[in-house]
Amino acid sequence: MSDGDAAEEIMCATYRALCSHGYADLTMQDIADESPKSKAALHYHYDSKHDLLCAFLDYLYERFVERTADIEAEDPLDELLALVDVVLQKSESEPEAFETALLEIRAQAPYEPGFRERLGRFETYLVEAFVEVLSRGRDDGTFVADVEPEETARFLVTVLTGASTERVTVGHSVESTRRMLRSYVRQHLLAESGALEA
Amino acid sequence: MSDGDAAEEIMCATYRALCSHGYADLTMQDIADESPKSKAALHYHYDSKHDLLCAFLDYLYERFVERTADIEAEDPLDELLALVDVVLQKSESEPEAFETALLEIRAQAPYEPGFRERLGRFETYLVEAFVEVLSRGRDDGTFVADVEPEETARFLVTVLTGASTERVTVGHSVESTRRMLRSYVRQHLLAESGALEA
């Protein structure tokens, strides 16, 4: 088994262990129990639970970047909505237990610089992806000429973060956020208002 | 000391203990250490840490309702912005440690129905407050005639939830959310666009 395969196997075990145990009580033994590897073998690859979870956040980041790279869109409007959908689908296709574990990890960010750094990288990537498509759509006339890509991108990311938190906190589906965001884009960003059916 | 004073004292001790210890490792002893009361006395009032934290969420809810009741506004626009400010000020006037503890509590909601019920009540109250002022402002011509109060209210609450999560997760100030929301209100909700300077 290559190092890459071993890492992939450990990441999958970490995912299953987070779904079963949540973050707070998670131990290296829980992760080993979900994997063919022993706890000692996990420690050979990662010094601590913290290191392993940092690697896990890197793994999620890479998978997310791959998914956004796979977006095939006809124009900036399609692309913007597809990007929103990738984020929302990530949220709704995961079990609530996993979303919950991720929110637990987010809540540890102030105490764990390694977590905060990785969550910040994720957010920066997403903001930049929105800025890029908003700028392109403004320049080609898809979006209104006075759209401010940076400010709008941050706004969209804040909405998506809020939707993910609300799913865990009060059990809302992300469907209403999808509807609201499509309506926001249609009414406020699109140059030819009404061209998009919600 | 009346029961009310004792409860207030315990709530203040809980606040301090959450700021010092966070939620995950918090014990009844930590709360007793922040209070003139013994751990036994705390248990006289609350059966468990869970019961005490449910009472604490009720206490936060009541204080929040009082703060929104104190809003004095000239018109629906002022009132909407003041409501946004009450939520954002709540966020920025608290130490980051307290916001973090609250996010930890939010992340426990799927496992703790008592938490979820209270967080849901908080969210419902806020949505209804926005619906009320949006409806009034639509009817008196402050806001555009086609504003959908329910959908817009949920959108605003999702943005505010996202801003609070991002403050903990990546350390953003809520200032950029305030600016974005004022700009959103000015550009998209206000009937006479431009009447409000950001």
mmCIF file of C-alpha atoms in Angstrom:
data_model
loop_
_atom_site.group_PDB
_atom_site.id
_atom_site.type_symbol
_atom_site.label_atom_id
_atom_site.label_comp_id
_atom_site.label_asym_id
_atom_site.label_seq_id
_atom_site.Cartn_x
_atom_site.Cartn_y
_atom_site.Cartn_z
ATOM 1 C CA MET A 1 0.000 0.000 0.000
ATOM 2 C CA SER A 2 1.413 3.403 -0.974
ATOM 3 C CA ASP A 3 1.660 6.290 1.479
ATOM 4 C CA GLY A 4 -1.144 7.976 -0.457
ATOM 5 C CA ASP A 5 -3.444 4.959 -0.068
ATOM 6 C CA ALA A 6 -2.642 4.721 3.626
ATOM 7 C CA ALA A 7 -3.430 8.412 4.072
ATOM 8 C CA GLU A 8 -6.722 8.059 2.151
ATOM 9 C CA GLU A 9 -7.666 5.065 4.309
ATOM 10 C CA ILE A 10 -6.965 7.014 7.506
ATOM 11 C CA MET A 11 -8.963 10.009 6.246
ATOM 12 C CA CYS A 12 -11.968 7.770 5.538
ATOM 13 C CA ALA A 13 -11.673 6.218 8.998
ATOM 14 C CA THR A 14 -11.510 9.713 10.525
ATOM 15 C CA TYR A 15 -14.665 10.678 8.663
ATOM 16 C CA ARG A 16 -16.543 7.614 9.969
ATOM 17 C CA ALA A 17 -15.248 8.119 13.501
ATOM 18 C CA LEU A 18 -16.355 11.790 13.493
ATOM 19 C CA CYS A 19 -19.832 10.716 12.325
ATOM 20 C CA SER A 20 -20.078 8.128 15.117
ATOM 21 C CA HIS A 21 -18.446 9.961 18.013
ATOM 22 C CA GLY A 22 -18.464 13.676 17.222
ATOM 23 C CA TYR A 23 -15.346 15.750 17.760
ATOM 24 C CA ALA A 24 -15.248 16.381 21.519
ATOM 25 C CA ASP A 25 -14.864 12.786 22.679
ATOM 26 C CA LEU A 26 -12.982 11.482 19.659
ATOM 27 C CA THR A 27 -9.860 9.448 20.436
ATOM 28 C CA MET A 28 -7.125 7.995 18.235
ATOM 29 C CA GLN A 29 -8.490 4.593 19.285
ATOM 30 C CA ASP A 30 -11.937 5.489 17.845
ATOM 31 C CA ILE A 31 -10.270 6.288 14.529
ATOM 32 C CA ALA A 32 -8.185 3.087 14.642
ATOM 33 C CA ASP A 33 -11.416 1.134 15.307
ATOM 34 C CA GLU A 34 -12.814 2.423 11.988
ATOM 35 C CA SER A 35 -9.653 1.462 10.108
ATOM 36 C CA PRO A 36 -7.657 -1.724 9.433
ATOM 37 C CA LYS A 37 -4.755 0.063 11.104
ATOM 38 C CA SER A 38 -3.762 -0.127 14.756
ATOM 39 C CA LYS A 39 -3.585 2.936 16.970
ATOM 40 C CA ALA A 40 0.210 2.558 16.934
ATOM 41 C CA ALA A 41 0.154 2.658 13.122
ATOM 42 C CA LEU A 42 -1.916 5.866 13.202
ATOM 43 C CA HIS A 43 0.656 7.387 15.526
ATOM 44 C CA TYR A 44 3.371 6.423 13.045
ATOM 45 C CA HIS A 45 1.655 8.710 10.503
ATOM 46 C CA TYR A 46 0.372 11.446 12.848
ATOM 47 C CA ASP A 47 1.881 12.560 16.150
ATOM 48 C CA SER A 48 -1.420 13.493 17.730
ATOM 49 C CA LYS A 49 -5.166 13.696 17.233
ATOM 50 C CA HIS A 50 -4.619 17.398 16.520
ATOM 51 C CA ASP A 51 -2.167 16.631 13.681
ATOM 52 C CA LEU A 52 -4.490 14.025 12.244
ATOM 53 C CA LEU A 53 -7.443 16.421 12.289
ATOM 54 C CA CYS A 54 -5.348 19.143 10.632
ATOM 55 C CA ALA A 55 -4.541 16.617 7.882
ATOM 56 C CA PHE A 56 -8.246 15.797 7.698
ATOM 57 C CA LEU A 57 -9.136 19.484 7.181
ATOM 58 C CA ASP A 58 -6.500 19.619 4.406
ATOM 59 C CA TYR A 59 -8.119 16.559 2.860
ATOM 60 C CA LEU A 60 -11.585 18.161 2.938
ATOM 61 C CA TYR A 61 -10.144 21.323 1.417
ATOM 62 C CA GLU A 62 -8.555 19.433 -1.469
ATOM 63 C CA ARG A 63 -11.747 17.537 -2.190
ATOM 64 C CA PHE A 64 -13.702 20.780 -2.149
ATOM 65 C CA VAL A 65 -11.269 22.445 -4.567
ATOM 66 C CA GLU A 66 -11.604 19.422 -6.891
ATOM 67 C CA ARG A 67 -15.381 19.662 -6.838
ATOM 68 C CA THR A 68 -15.366 23.347 -7.716
ATOM 69 C CA ALA A 69 -12.825 22.676 -10.489
ATOM 70 C CA ASP A 70 -15.284 20.175 -11.987
ATOM 71 C CA ILE A 71 -17.981 22.837 -12.442
ATOM 72 C CA GLU A 72 -19.015 23.088 -16.084
ATOM 73 C CA ALA A 73 -21.067 26.194 -16.692
ATOM 74 C CA GLU A 74 -22.268 28.058 -19.736
ATOM 75 C CA ASP A 75 -21.921 31.538 -18.325
ATOM 76 C CA PRO A 76 -21.045 33.402 -15.119
ATOM 77 C CA LEU A 77 -24.617 33.152 -13.829
ATOM 78 C CA ASP A 78 -24.658 29.361 -14.148
ATOM 79 C CA GLU A 79 -21.234 29.205 -12.609
ATOM 80 C CA LEU A 80 -22.165 31.369 -9.632
ATOM 81 C CA LEU A 81 -25.236 29.227 -8.918
ATOM 82 C CA ALA A 82 -23.237 26.011 -9.384
ATOM 83 C CA LEU A 83 -20.690 27.253 -6.842
ATOM 84 C CA VAL A 84 -23.476 27.974 -4.356
ATOM 85 C CA ASP A 85 -24.840 24.480 -5.029
ATOM 86 C CA VAL A 86 -21.474 22.789 -4.461
ATOM 87 C CA VAL A 87 -21.318 24.372 -1.003
ATOM 88 C CA LEU A 88 -24.947 23.606 -0.148
ATOM 89 C CA GLN A 89 -24.739 20.048 -1.504
ATOM 90 C CA LYS A 90 -21.630 19.458 0.554
ATOM 91 C CA SER A 91 -23.782 20.437 3.492
ATOM 92 C CA GLU A 92 -26.932 18.458 2.655
ATOM 93 C CA SER A 93 -25.270 15.303 1.333
ATOM 94 C CA GLU A 94 -23.385 14.769 4.584
ATOM 95 C CA PRO A 95 -25.077 13.214 7.603
ATOM 96 C CA GLU A 96 -26.082 15.789 10.184
ATOM 97 C CA ALA A 97 -23.603 14.091 12.547
ATOM 98 C CA PHE A 98 -20.734 15.095 10.266
ATOM 99 C CA GLU A 99 -21.916 18.697 9.898
ATOM 100 C CA THR A 100 -22.186 18.780 13.673
ATOM 101 C CA ALA A 101 -18.636 17.477 14.144
ATOM 102 C CA LEU A 102 -17.401 20.146 11.713
ATOM 103 C CA LEU A 103 -19.178 22.844 13.702
ATOM 104 C CA GLU A 104 -17.526 21.484 16.851
ATOM 105 C CA ILE A 105 -14.171 21.796 15.081
ATOM 106 C CA ARG A 106 -15.042 25.366 13.993
ATOM 107 C CA ALA A 107 -15.845 26.211 17.625
ATOM 108 C CA GLN A 108 -12.324 25.044 18.595
ATOM 109 C CA ALA A 109 -10.632 27.383 16.110
ATOM 110 C CA PRO A 110 -9.791 30.073 18.700
ATOM 111 C CA TYR A 111 -7.924 27.476 20.768
ATOM 112 C CA GLU A 112 -6.339 25.607 17.861
ATOM 113 C CA PRO A 113 -4.376 27.826 15.474
ATOM 114 C CA GLY A 114 -3.923 24.845 13.129
ATOM 115 C CA PHE A 115 -7.708 24.596 12.737
ATOM 116 C CA ARG A 116 -8.191 28.331 12.314
ATOM 117 C CA GLU A 117 -5.494 28.537 9.660
ATOM 118 C CA ARG A 118 -7.134 25.749 7.628
ATOM 119 C CA LEU A 119 -10.668 27.061 8.027
ATOM 120 C CA GLY A 120 -9.413 30.486 6.981
ATOM 121 C CA ARG A 121 -7.799 29.003 3.873
ATOM 122 C CA PHE A 122 -11.088 27.347 2.968
ATOM 123 C CA GLU A 123 -12.975 30.607 3.371
ATOM 124 C CA THR A 124 -10.402 32.599 1.392
ATOM 125 C CA TYR A 125 -10.587 30.086 -1.456
ATOM 126 C CA LEU A 126 -14.367 30.338 -1.585
ATOM 127 C CA VAL A 127 -14.411 34.149 -1.417
ATOM 128 C CA GLU A 128 -11.849 34.321 -4.235
ATOM 129 C CA ALA A 129 -13.842 31.902 -6.387
ATOM 130 C CA PHE A 130 -16.927 34.121 -5.993
ATOM 131 C CA VAL A 131 -14.907 37.311 -6.645
ATOM 132 C CA GLU A 132 -13.553 35.796 -9.865
ATOM 133 C CA VAL A 133 -16.944 34.772 -11.275
ATOM 134 C CA LEU A 134 -18.629 38.011 -10.147
ATOM 135 C CA SER A 135 -15.916 40.125 -11.792
ATOM 136 C CA ARG A 136 -16.113 38.140 -15.012
ATOM 137 C CA GLY A 137 -19.926 38.370 -15.021
ATOM 138 C CA ARG A 138 -19.815 42.106 -14.386
ATOM 139 C CA ASP A 139 -17.360 42.622 -17.239
ATOM 140 C CA ASP A 140 -19.375 40.587 -19.747
ATOM 141 C CA GLY A 141 -22.684 42.221 -18.776
ATOM 142 C CA THR A 142 -24.259 39.224 -17.015
ATOM 143 C CA PHE A 143 -24.285 41.020 -13.692
ATOM 144 C CA VAL A 144 -25.101 44.638 -12.955
ATOM 145 C CA ALA A 145 -22.266 47.068 -13.628
ATOM 146 C CA ASP A 146 -22.117 48.376 -10.055
ATOM 147 C CA VAL A 147 -21.757 44.985 -8.366
ATOM 148 C CA GLU A 148 -18.865 45.046 -5.888
ATOM 149 C CA PRO A 149 -17.294 41.613 -6.293
ATOM 150 C CA GLU A 150 -15.310 41.552 -3.041
ATOM 151 C CA GLU A 151 -18.165 42.744 -0.821
ATOM 152 C CA THR A 152 -20.749 40.557 -2.557
ATOM 153 C CA ALA A 153 -18.491 37.500 -2.358
ATOM 154 C CA ARG A 154 -18.030 37.938 1.396
ATOM 155 C CA PHE A 155 -21.765 38.374 1.787
ATOM 156 C CA LEU A 156 -22.485 35.133 -0.088
ATOM 157 C CA VAL A 157 -19.948 33.217 2.002
ATOM 158 C CA THR A 158 -21.428 34.611 5.234
ATOM 159 C CA VAL A 159 -24.900 33.450 4.132
ATOM 160 C CA LEU A 160 -23.559 29.973 3.335
ATOM 161 C CA THR A 161 -21.796 29.790 6.704
ATOM 162 C CA GLY A 162 -24.999 30.840 8.444
ATOM 163 C CA ALA A 163 -27.005 28.174 6.608
ATOM 164 C CA SER A 164 -24.584 25.455 7.687
ATOM 165 C CA THR A 165 -24.662 26.620 11.327
ATOM 166 C CA GLU A 166 -28.480 26.797 11.345
ATOM 167 C CA ARG A 167 -28.730 23.271 9.964
ATOM 168 C CA VAL A 168 -26.874 21.999 13.051
ATOM 169 C CA THR A 169 -28.301 24.422 15.587
ATOM 170 C CA VAL A 170 -31.998 24.422 14.798
ATOM 171 C CA GLY A 171 -32.245 21.661 12.188
ATOM 172 C CA HIS A 172 -33.179 23.867 9.191
ATOM 173 C CA SER A 173 -32.781 22.346 5.761
ATOM 174 C CA VAL A 174 -30.473 24.271 3.440
ATOM 175 C CA GLU A 175 -33.270 24.349 0.835
ATOM 176 C CA SER A 176 -34.657 27.677 1.992
ATOM 177 C CA THR A 177 -31.154 29.201 1.790
ATOM 178 C CA ARG A 178 -30.800 27.929 -1.774
ATOM 179 C CA ARG A 179 -34.133 29.547 -2.667
ATOM 180 C CA MET A 180 -33.212 32.817 -0.952
ATOM 181 C CA LEU A 181 -29.834 32.974 -2.656
ATOM 182 C CA ARG A 182 -31.299 32.265 -6.114
ATOM 183 C CA SER A 183 -33.823 34.988 -5.489
ATOM 184 C CA TYR A 184 -31.074 37.360 -4.286
ATOM 185 C CA VAL A 185 -29.004 36.691 -7.391
ATOM 186 C CA ARG A 186 -31.996 37.062 -9.704
ATOM 187 C CA GLN A 187 -33.265 40.268 -8.162
ATOM 188 C CA HIS A 188 -30.096 42.024 -7.191
ATOM 189 C CA LEU A 189 -27.125 40.822 -9.202
ATOM 190 C CA LEU A 190 -28.485 39.908 -12.606
ATOM 191 C CA ALA A 191 -28.314 42.702 -15.191
ATOM 192 C CA GLU A 192 -31.438 41.493 -16.990
ATOM 193 C CA SER A 193 -33.676 40.946 -14.020
ATOM 194 C CA GLY A 194 -36.138 38.126 -14.478
ATOM 195 C CA ALA A 195 -34.027 36.138 -16.941
ATOM 196 C CA LEU A 196 -33.569 33.445 -14.311
ATOM 197 C CA GLU A 197 -36.507 31.508 -12.979
ATOM 198 C CA ALA A 198 -36.092 30.736 -9.276
ATOM 199 C CA MET B 1 -31.391 36.865 49.157
ATOM 200 C CA SER B 2 -34.450 36.202 47.004
ATOM 201 C CA ASP B 3 -34.679 33.277 44.602
ATOM 202 C CA GLY B 4 -34.418 35.781 41.766
ATOM 203 C CA ASP B 5 -31.176 37.252 43.142
ATOM 204 C CA ALA B 6 -29.746 33.769 43.653
ATOM 205 C CA ALA B 7 -30.636 32.819 40.075
ATOM 206 C CA GLU B 8 -29.090 36.045 38.735
ATOM 207 C CA GLU B 9 -25.927 35.376 40.737
ATOM 208 C CA ILE B 10 -25.669 31.838 39.346
ATOM 209 C CA MET B 11 -26.241 33.086 35.794
ATOM 210 C CA CYS B 12 -23.418 35.629 36.170
ATOM 211 C CA ALA B 13 -21.135 32.910 37.550
ATOM 212 C CA THR B 14 -22.056 30.664 34.602
ATOM 213 C CA TYR B 15 -21.175 33.469 32.204
ATOM 214 C CA ARG B 16 -17.767 33.955 33.815
ATOM 215 C CA ALA B 17 -17.089 30.213 33.938
ATOM 216 C CA LEU B 18 -17.958 29.824 30.236
ATOM 217 C CA CYS B 19 -15.571 32.669 29.383
ATOM 218 C CA SER B 20 -12.763 31.040 31.385
ATOM 219 C CA HIS B 21 -13.281 27.354 30.578
ATOM 220 C CA GLY B 22 -15.380 27.125 27.419
ATOM 221 C CA TYR B 23 -18.290 24.738 27.238
ATOM 222 C CA ALA B 24 -16.707 21.325 26.644
ATOM 223 C CA ASP B 25 -14.737 21.035 29.882
ATOM 224 C CA LEU B 26 -17.073 23.094 32.064
ATOM 225 C CA THR B 27 -17.989 21.515 35.400
ATOM 226 C CA MET B 28 -20.440 22.500 38.118
ATOM 227 C CA GLN B 29 -17.354 23.071 40.273
ATOM 228 C CA ASP B 30 -16.015 25.644 37.772
ATOM 229 C CA ILE B 31 -19.302 27.523 38.053
ATOM 230 C CA ALA B 32 -19.296 27.276 41.855
ATOM 231 C CA ASP B 33 -15.730 28.665 41.850
ATOM 232 C CA GLU B 34 -17.023 31.817 40.110
ATOM 233 C CA SER B 35 -19.838 32.218 42.624
ATOM 234 C CA PRO B 36 -20.174 32.693 46.397
ATOM 235 C CA LYS B 37 -22.232 29.481 46.354
ATOM 236 C CA SER B 38 -20.967 25.976 46.912
ATOM 237 C CA LYS B 39 -21.327 23.221 44.320
ATOM 238 C CA ALA B 40 -23.936 21.635 46.623
ATOM 239 C CA ALA B 41 -25.920 24.888 46.598
ATOM 240 C CA LEU B 42 -25.840 24.957 42.790
ATOM 241 C CA HIS B 43 -27.194 21.415 42.755
ATOM 242 C CA TYR B 44 -29.981 22.559 45.054
ATOM 243 C CA HIS B 45 -31.135 24.926 42.273
ATOM 244 C CA TYR B 46 -30.231 22.824 39.211
ATOM 245 C CA ASP B 47 -30.111 19.049 38.949
ATOM 246 C CA SER B 48 -27.331 18.954 36.400
ATOM 247 C CA LYS B 49 -24.981 21.047 34.293
ATOM 248 C CA HIS B 50 -27.450 20.494 31.443
ATOM 249 C CA ASP B 51 -30.337 21.997 33.444
ATOM 250 C CA LEU B 52 -28.207 24.925 34.511
ATOM 251 C CA LEU B 53 -27.145 25.643 30.925
ATOM 252 C CA CYS B 54 -30.762 25.440 29.731
ATOM 253 C CA ALA B 55 -31.618 28.045 32.389
ATOM 254 C CA PHE B 56 -28.653 30.096 31.183
ATOM 255 C CA LEU B 57 -29.969 30.037 27.586
ATOM 256 C CA ASP B 58 -33.369 31.174 28.910
ATOM 257 C CA TYR B 59 -31.593 33.983 30.745
ATOM 258 C CA LEU B 60 -29.768 35.100 27.571
ATOM 259 C CA TYR B 61 -33.058 34.960 25.656
ATOM 260 C CA GLU B 62 -34.824 37.181 28.176
ATOM 261 C CA ARG B 63 -32.013 39.722 28.177
ATOM 262 C CA PHE B 64 -32.053 39.779 24.382
ATOM 263 C CA VAL B 65 -35.823 40.329 24.301
ATOM 264 C CA GLU B 66 -35.409 43.221 26.766
ATOM 265 C CA ARG B 67 -32.738 44.828 24.611
ATOM 266 C CA THR B 68 -34.904 44.659 21.491
ATOM 267 C CA ALA B 69 -37.867 46.043 23.466
ATOM 268 C CA ASP B 70 -35.728 49.067 24.363
ATOM 269 C CA ILE B 71 -35.237 50.029 20.724
ATOM 270 C CA GLU B 72 -36.487 53.545 20.055
ATOM 271 C CA ALA B 73 -36.738 54.220 16.364
ATOM 272 C CA GLU B 74 -38.276 56.936 14.228
ATOM 273 C CA ASP B 75 -39.388 54.707 11.390
ATOM 274 C CA PRO B 76 -39.227 51.095 10.160
ATOM 275 C CA LEU B 77 -35.861 51.665 8.480
ATOM 276 C CA ASP B 78 -34.264 52.910 11.716
ATOM 277 C CA GLU B 79 -35.879 50.071 13.580
ATOM 278 C CA LEU B 80 -34.634 47.399 11.180
ATOM 279 C CA LEU B 81 -31.078 48.729 11.381
ATOM 280 C CA ALA B 82 -31.299 49.007 15.174
ATOM 281 C CA LEU B 83 -32.395 45.377 15.366
ATOM 282 C CA VAL B 84 -29.421 44.332 13.236
ATOM 283 C CA ASP B 85 -27.187 46.405 15.529
ATOM 284 C CA VAL B 86 -28.565 44.793 18.699
ATOM 285 C CA VAL B 87 -27.606 41.376 17.335
ATOM 286 C CA LEU B 88 -24.184 42.484 16.084
ATOM 287 C CA GLN B 89 -23.417 44.451 19.267
ATOM 288 C CA LYS B 90 -24.336 41.416 21.318
ATOM 289 C CA SER B 91 -21.696 39.655 19.296
ATOM 290 C CA GLU B 92 -18.953 42.283 19.371
ATOM 291 C CA SER B 93 -19.400 43.418 22.971
ATOM 292 C CA GLU B 94 -18.856 39.912 24.301
ATOM 293 C CA PRO B 95 -15.355 38.478 24.683
ATOM 294 C CA GLU B 96 -14.468 36.095 21.862
ATOM 295 C CA ALA B 97 -14.267 33.355 24.535
ATOM 296 C CA PHE B 98 -17.980 33.755 25.231
ATOM 297 C CA GLU B 99 -18.969 33.710 21.547
ATOM 298 C CA THR B 100 -16.847 30.599 21.224
ATOM 299 C CA ALA B 101 -18.586 28.890 24.161
ATOM 300 C CA LEU B 102 -21.955 29.756 22.584
ATOM 301 C CA LEU B 103 -20.866 28.194 19.299
ATOM 302 C CA GLU B 104 -19.807 25.076 21.234
ATOM 303 C CA ILE B 105 -23.298 24.983 22.755
ATOM 304 C CA ARG B 106 -24.858 25.421 19.290
ATOM 305 C CA ALA B 107 -22.793 22.474 18.050
ATOM 306 C CA GLN B 108 -24.297 20.335 20.834
ATOM 307 C CA ALA B 109 -27.875 21.103 19.791
ATOM 308 C CA PRO B 110 -28.384 17.832 17.858
ATOM 309 C CA TYR B 111 -27.475 15.860 20.996
ATOM 310 C CA GLU B 112 -29.261 18.097 23.492
ATOM 311 C CA PRO B 113 -32.938 18.708 22.677
ATOM 312 C CA GLY B 114 -33.123 21.230 25.528
ATOM 313 C CA PHE B 115 -30.467 23.345 23.812
ATOM 314 C CA ARG B 116 -32.041 23.011 20.372
ATOM 315 C CA GLU B 117 -35.468 24.020 21.652
ATOM 316 C CA ARG B 118 -34.060 27.172 23.250
ATOM 317 C CA LEU B 119 -31.871 28.115 20.293
ATOM 318 C CA GLY B 120 -34.897 27.607 18.043
ATOM 319 C CA ARG B 121 -36.998 29.879 20.238
ATOM 320 C CA PHE B 122 -34.324 32.559 19.996
ATOM 321 C CA GLU B 123 -34.221 32.266 16.215
ATOM 322 C CA THR B 124 -38.021 32.317 15.907
ATOM 323 C CA TYR B 125 -38.214 35.455 18.036
ATOM 324 C CA LEU B 126 -35.657 37.227 15.875
ATOM 325 C CA VAL B 127 -37.289 36.147 12.592
ATOM 326 C CA GLU B 128 -40.672 37.362 13.846
ATOM 327 C CA ALA B 129 -39.241 40.704 14.936
ATOM 328 C CA PHE B 130 -37.810 41.225 11.435
ATOM 329 C CA VAL B 131 -41.069 40.080 9.784
ATOM 330 C CA GLU B 132 -43.001 42.590 11.857
ATOM 331 C CA VAL B 133 -40.837 45.598 11.011
ATOM 332 C CA LEU B 134 -40.503 44.590 7.343
ATOM 333 C CA SER B 135 -44.284 44.249 6.995
ATOM 334 C CA ARG B 136 -44.897 47.580 8.679
ATOM 335 C CA GLY B 137 -42.269 49.262 6.513
ATOM 336 C CA ARG B 138 -43.716 47.751 3.351
ATOM 337 C CA ASP B 139 -47.202 48.946 4.280
ATOM 338 C CA ASP B 140 -46.106 52.515 5.044
ATOM 339 C CA GLY B 141 -43.979 52.778 1.901
ATOM 340 C CA THR B 142 -40.552 52.737 3.589
ATOM 341 C CA PHE B 143 -39.623 49.458 1.935
ATOM 342 C CA VAL B 144 -40.299 48.304 -1.593
ATOM 343 C CA ALA B 145 -43.819 46.980 -2.181
ATOM 344 C CA ASP B 146 -42.670 43.538 -3.320
ATOM 345 C CA VAL B 147 -40.521 42.763 -0.280
ATOM 346 C CA GLU B 148 -41.350 39.311 1.095
ATOM 347 C CA PRO B 149 -41.115 39.803 4.849
ATOM 348 C CA GLU B 150 -40.848 36.121 5.832
ATOM 349 C CA GLU B 151 -38.181 35.227 3.283
ATOM 350 C CA THR B 152 -36.225 38.434 3.849
ATOM 351 C CA ALA B 153 -36.351 38.000 7.630
ATOM 352 C CA ARG B 154 -34.938 34.471 7.374
ATOM 353 C CA PHE B 155 -32.235 35.737 5.055
ATOM 354 C CA LEU B 156 -31.212 38.466 7.511
ATOM 355 C CA VAL B 157 -31.089 35.995 10.396
ATOM 356 C CA THR B 158 -28.976 33.562 8.348
ATOM 357 C CA VAL B 159 -26.507 36.373 7.567
ATOM 358 C CA LEU B 160 -26.296 37.312 11.267
ATOM 359 C CA THR B 161 -25.748 33.658 12.239
ATOM 360 C CA GLY B 162 -23.015 33.393 9.614
ATOM 361 C CA ALA B 163 -21.296 36.531 10.918
ATOM 362 C CA SER B 164 -21.250 35.174 14.456
ATOM 363 C CA THR B 165 -19.849 31.814 13.305
ATOM 364 C CA GLU B 166 -17.154 33.488 11.182
ATOM 365 C CA ARG B 167 -16.085 35.644 14.102
ATOM 366 C CA VAL B 168 -15.254 32.488 16.060
ATOM 367 C CA THR B 169 -13.998 30.369 13.180
ATOM 368 C CA VAL B 170 -11.740 32.731 11.288
ATOM 369 C CA GLY B 171 -11.666 35.750 13.596
ATOM 370 C CA HIS B 172 -13.522 38.199 11.324
ATOM 371 C CA SER B 173 -14.881 41.340 12.917
ATOM 372 C CA VAL B 174 -18.643 41.789 12.535
ATOM 373 C CA GLU B 175 -17.992 45.271 11.103
ATOM 374 C CA SER B 176 -17.913 44.069 7.518
ATOM 375 C CA THR B 177 -21.249 42.280 8.036
ATOM 376 C CA ARG B 178 -22.766 45.491 9.396
ATOM 377 C CA ARG B 179 -21.559 47.365 6.328
ATOM 378 C CA MET B 180 -22.837 44.659 3.954
ATOM 379 C CA LEU B 181 -26.237 44.553 5.617
ATOM 380 C CA ARG B 182 -26.632 48.332 5.551
ATOM 381 C CA SER B 183 -25.732 48.278 1.895
ATOM 382 C CA TYR B 184 -28.173 45.412 1.269
ATOM 383 C CA VAL B 185 -30.975 47.293 3.004
ATOM 384 C CA ARG B 186 -30.182 50.538 1.188
ATOM 385 C CA GLN B 187 -29.929 49.010 -2.253
ATOM 386 C CA HIS B 188 -32.530 46.282 -2.115
ATOM 387 C CA LEU B 189 -35.164 46.965 0.514
ATOM 388 C CA LEU B 190 -35.515 50.709 0.677
ATOM 389 C CA ALA B 191 -38.250 52.149 -1.541
ATOM 390 C CA GLU B 192 -36.366 55.394 -2.124
ATOM 391 C CA SER B 193 -32.954 54.019 -2.908
ATOM 392 C CA GLY B 194 -30.118 56.263 -1.781
ATOM 393 C CA ALA B 195 -32.000 57.884 1.085
ATOM 394 C CA LEU B 196 -29.711 56.110 3.537
ATOM 395 C CA GLU B 197 -25.989 56.721 3.601
ATOM 396 C CA ALA B 198 -24.070 53.537 4.356
#
